[in-house]
Rosetta silent file (secondary structure, phi, psi, omega in degrees, C-alpha in Angstrom):
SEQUENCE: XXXXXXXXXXXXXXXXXXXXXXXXXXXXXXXXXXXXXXXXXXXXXXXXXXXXXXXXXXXXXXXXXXXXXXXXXXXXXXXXXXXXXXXXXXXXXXXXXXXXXXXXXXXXXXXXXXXXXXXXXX
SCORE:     score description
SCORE:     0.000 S_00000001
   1 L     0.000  -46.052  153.511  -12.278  -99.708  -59.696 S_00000001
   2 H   -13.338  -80.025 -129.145  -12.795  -96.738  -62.270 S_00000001
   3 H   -66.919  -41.659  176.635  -13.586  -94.987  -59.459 S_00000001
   4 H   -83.712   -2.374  178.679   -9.902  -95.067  -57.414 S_00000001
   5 H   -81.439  -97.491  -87.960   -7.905  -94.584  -60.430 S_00000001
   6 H  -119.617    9.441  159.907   -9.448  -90.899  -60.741 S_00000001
   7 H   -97.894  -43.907 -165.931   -9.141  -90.377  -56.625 S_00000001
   8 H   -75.885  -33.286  150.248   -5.522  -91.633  -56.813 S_00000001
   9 H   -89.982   -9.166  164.388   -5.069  -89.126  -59.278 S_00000001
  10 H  -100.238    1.692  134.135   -6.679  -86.385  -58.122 S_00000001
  11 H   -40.314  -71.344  165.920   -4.691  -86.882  -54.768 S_00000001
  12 H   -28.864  -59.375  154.099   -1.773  -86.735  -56.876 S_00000001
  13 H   -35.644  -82.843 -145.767   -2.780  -82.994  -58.419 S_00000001
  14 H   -64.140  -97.346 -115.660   -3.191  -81.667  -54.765 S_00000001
  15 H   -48.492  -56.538 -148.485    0.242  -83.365  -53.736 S_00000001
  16 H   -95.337  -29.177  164.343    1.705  -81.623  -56.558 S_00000001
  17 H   -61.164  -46.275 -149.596   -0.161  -78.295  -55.967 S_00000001
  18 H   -86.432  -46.180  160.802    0.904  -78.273  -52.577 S_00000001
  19 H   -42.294  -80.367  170.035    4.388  -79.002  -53.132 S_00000001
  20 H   -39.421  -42.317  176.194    4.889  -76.405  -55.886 S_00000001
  21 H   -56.947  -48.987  170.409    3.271  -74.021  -53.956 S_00000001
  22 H   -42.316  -33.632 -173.360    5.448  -74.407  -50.756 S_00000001
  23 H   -56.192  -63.280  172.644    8.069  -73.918  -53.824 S_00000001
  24 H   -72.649  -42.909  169.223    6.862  -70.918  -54.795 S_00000001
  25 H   -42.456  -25.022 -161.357    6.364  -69.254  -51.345 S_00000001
  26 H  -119.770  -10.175  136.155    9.945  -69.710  -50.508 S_00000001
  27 H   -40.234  -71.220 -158.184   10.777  -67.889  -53.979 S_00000001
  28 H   -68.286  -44.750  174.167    9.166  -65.189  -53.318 S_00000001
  29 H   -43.111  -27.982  178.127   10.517  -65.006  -49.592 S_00000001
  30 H   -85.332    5.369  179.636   13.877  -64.829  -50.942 S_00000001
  31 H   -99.877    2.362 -134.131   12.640  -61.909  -53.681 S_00000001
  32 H   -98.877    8.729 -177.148   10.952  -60.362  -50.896 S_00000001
  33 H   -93.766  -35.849 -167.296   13.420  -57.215  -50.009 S_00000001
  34 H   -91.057  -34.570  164.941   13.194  -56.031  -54.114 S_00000001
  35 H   -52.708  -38.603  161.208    9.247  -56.764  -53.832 S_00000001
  36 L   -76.966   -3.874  157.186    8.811  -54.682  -50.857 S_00000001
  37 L   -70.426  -38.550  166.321   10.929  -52.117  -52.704 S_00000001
  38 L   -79.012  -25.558  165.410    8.500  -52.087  -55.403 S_00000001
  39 L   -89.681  -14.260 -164.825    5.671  -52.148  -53.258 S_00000001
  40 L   -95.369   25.206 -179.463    6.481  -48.642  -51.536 S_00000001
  41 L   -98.714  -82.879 -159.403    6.912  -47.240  -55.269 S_00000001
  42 L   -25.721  124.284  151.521    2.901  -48.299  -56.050 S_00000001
  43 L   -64.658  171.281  164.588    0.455  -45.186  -55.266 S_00000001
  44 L   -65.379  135.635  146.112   -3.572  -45.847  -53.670 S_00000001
  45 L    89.337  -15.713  175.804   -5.737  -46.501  -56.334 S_00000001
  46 L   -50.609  150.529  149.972   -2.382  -48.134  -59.060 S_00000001
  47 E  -131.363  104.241 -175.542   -3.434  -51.501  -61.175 S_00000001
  48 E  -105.574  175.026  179.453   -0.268  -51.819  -63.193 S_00000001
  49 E   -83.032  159.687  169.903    0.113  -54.656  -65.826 S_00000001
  50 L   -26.151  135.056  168.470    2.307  -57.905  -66.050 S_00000001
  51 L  -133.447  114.876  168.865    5.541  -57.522  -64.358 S_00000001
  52 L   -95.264  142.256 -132.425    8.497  -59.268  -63.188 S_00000001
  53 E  -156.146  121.005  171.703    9.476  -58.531  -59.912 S_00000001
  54 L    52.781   25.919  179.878   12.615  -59.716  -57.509 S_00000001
  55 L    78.049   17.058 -165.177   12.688  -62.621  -60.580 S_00000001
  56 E  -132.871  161.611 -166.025    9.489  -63.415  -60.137 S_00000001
  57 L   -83.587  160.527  134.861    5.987  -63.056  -62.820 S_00000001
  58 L  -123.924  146.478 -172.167    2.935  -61.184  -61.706 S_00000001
  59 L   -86.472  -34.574  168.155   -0.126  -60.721  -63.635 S_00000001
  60 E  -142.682  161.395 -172.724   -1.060  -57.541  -61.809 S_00000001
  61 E  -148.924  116.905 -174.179    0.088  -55.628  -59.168 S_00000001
  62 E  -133.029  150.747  165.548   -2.519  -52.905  -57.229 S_00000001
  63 E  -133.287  136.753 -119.640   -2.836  -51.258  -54.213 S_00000001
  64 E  -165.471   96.986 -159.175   -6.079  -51.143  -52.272 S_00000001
  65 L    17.480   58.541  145.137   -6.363  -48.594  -48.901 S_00000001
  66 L    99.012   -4.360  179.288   -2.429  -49.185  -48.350 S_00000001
  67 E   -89.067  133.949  170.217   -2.185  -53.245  -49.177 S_00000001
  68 E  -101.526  106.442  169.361   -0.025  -54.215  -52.159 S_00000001
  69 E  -114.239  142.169 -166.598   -1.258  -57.287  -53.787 S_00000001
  70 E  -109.129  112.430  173.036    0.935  -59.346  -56.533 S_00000001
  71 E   -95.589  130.046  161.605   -1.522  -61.313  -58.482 S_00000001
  72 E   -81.526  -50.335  165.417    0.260  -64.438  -59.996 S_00000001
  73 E  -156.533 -128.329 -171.876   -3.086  -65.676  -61.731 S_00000001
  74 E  -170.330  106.886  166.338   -6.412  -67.424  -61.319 S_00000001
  75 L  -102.108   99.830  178.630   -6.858  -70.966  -60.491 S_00000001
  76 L    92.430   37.124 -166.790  -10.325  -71.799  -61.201 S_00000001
  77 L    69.724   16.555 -178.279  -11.252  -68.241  -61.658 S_00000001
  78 L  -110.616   92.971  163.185  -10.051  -67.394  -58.284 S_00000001
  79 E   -16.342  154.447 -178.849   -6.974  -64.944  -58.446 S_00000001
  80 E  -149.325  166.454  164.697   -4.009  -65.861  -56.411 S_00000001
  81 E   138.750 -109.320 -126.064   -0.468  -64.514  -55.242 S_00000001
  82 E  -168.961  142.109  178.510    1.251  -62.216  -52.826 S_00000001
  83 E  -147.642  116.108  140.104    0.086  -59.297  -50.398 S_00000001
  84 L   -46.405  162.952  138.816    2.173  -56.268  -48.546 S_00000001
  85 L  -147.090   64.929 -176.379    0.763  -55.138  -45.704 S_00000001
  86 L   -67.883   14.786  174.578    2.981  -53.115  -43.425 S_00000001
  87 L  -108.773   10.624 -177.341   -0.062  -52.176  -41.338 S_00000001
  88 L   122.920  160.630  154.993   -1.341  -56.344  -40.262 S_00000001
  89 L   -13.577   88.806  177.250   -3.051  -58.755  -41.252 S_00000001
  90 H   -44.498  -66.209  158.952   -4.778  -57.600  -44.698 S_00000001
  91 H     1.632  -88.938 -151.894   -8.187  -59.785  -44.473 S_00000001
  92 H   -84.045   -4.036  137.973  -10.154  -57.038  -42.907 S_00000001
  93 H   -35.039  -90.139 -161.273   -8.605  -54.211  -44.830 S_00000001
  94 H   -68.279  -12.346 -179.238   -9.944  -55.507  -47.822 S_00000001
  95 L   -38.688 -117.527  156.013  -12.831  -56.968  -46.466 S_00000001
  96 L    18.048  -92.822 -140.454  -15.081  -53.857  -48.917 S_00000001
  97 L   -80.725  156.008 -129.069  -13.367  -54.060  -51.672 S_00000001
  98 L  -118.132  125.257  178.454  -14.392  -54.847  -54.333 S_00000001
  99 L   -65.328  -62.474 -149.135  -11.984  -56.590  -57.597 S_00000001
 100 L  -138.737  176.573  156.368  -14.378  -57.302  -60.034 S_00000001
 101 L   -55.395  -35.804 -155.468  -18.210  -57.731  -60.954 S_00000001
 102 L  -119.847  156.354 -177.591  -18.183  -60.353  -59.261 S_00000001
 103 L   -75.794  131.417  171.014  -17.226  -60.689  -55.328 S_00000001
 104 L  -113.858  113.634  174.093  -14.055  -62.150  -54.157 S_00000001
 105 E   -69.871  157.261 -161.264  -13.636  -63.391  -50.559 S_00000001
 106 E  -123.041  127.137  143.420   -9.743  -62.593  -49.438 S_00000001
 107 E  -114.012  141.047  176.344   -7.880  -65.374  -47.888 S_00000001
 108 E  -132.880  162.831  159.433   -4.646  -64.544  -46.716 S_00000001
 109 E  -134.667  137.294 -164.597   -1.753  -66.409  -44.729 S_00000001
 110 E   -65.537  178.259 -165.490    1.159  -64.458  -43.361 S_00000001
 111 E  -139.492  -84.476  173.005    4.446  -65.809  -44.642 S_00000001
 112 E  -171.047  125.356 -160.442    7.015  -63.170  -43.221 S_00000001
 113 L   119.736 -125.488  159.299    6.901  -59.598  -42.253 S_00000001
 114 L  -100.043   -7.385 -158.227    4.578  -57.661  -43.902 S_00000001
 115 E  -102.463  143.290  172.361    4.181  -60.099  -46.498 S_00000001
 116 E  -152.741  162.115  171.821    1.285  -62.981  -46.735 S_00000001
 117 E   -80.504  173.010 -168.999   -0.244  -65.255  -49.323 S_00000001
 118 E  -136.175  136.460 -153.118   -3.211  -64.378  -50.790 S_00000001
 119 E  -151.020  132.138 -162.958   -5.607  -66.224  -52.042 S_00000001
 120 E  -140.301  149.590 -144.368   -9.441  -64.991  -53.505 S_00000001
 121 E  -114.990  148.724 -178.320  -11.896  -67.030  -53.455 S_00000001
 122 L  -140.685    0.000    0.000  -15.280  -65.960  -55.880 S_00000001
């Protein structure tokens, strides 16, 4: 019995993860003309610091052979957020590069544009 109380709540978390998230994605679409303003400012090779951006937080914001990624955080030690890409589909751009000590696989899903979510998986 134990056992379906702590499924029926961790159902509940994802429900509520998924939901906010859809939340935030449709945030950011509507910040996403002063965020792509802000992305063609960023040189190769920038890591700037916390920012807010089109009203919205970032933890970091870098750009990495021509992709602009908006980190919002790290859920479970995995980084999360927001990616430019006016040249496609980011994934195998970034495929090399390298974040941290430690390796992060890149998931991304487009959203709209140039823009997709991003999601890094270690």
């Amino acid at each position: 019995m134990a056992f379906f109380g702590v499924l029926t709540a961790a159902v509940i978390v994802i429900a509520a993860v998924v939901a906010f998230r859809g939340t935030d994605d449709q945030r950011f679409i509507r910040s996403a003309a002063e965020v792509e303003a802000f992305a063609r400012t960023v040189r190769e090779g920038d890591r700037l610091g916390p920012r807010i951006i089109g009203g919205m937080e970032f933890e970091e914001v870098r750009r990495e052979q021509g992709v602009v990624v908006f980190q919002q955080g790290a859920a479970l030690q995995s980084p999360y957020g927001y990616a430019w890409s006016p040249q496609g589909d980011p994934a195998p751009i970034l495929e090399d590069v390298e974040w941290s000590e430690d390796h992060v696989d890149h998931r991304f899903e487009h959203l709209e544009g140039a823009f997709y979510a991003w999601q890094g998986r270690r």
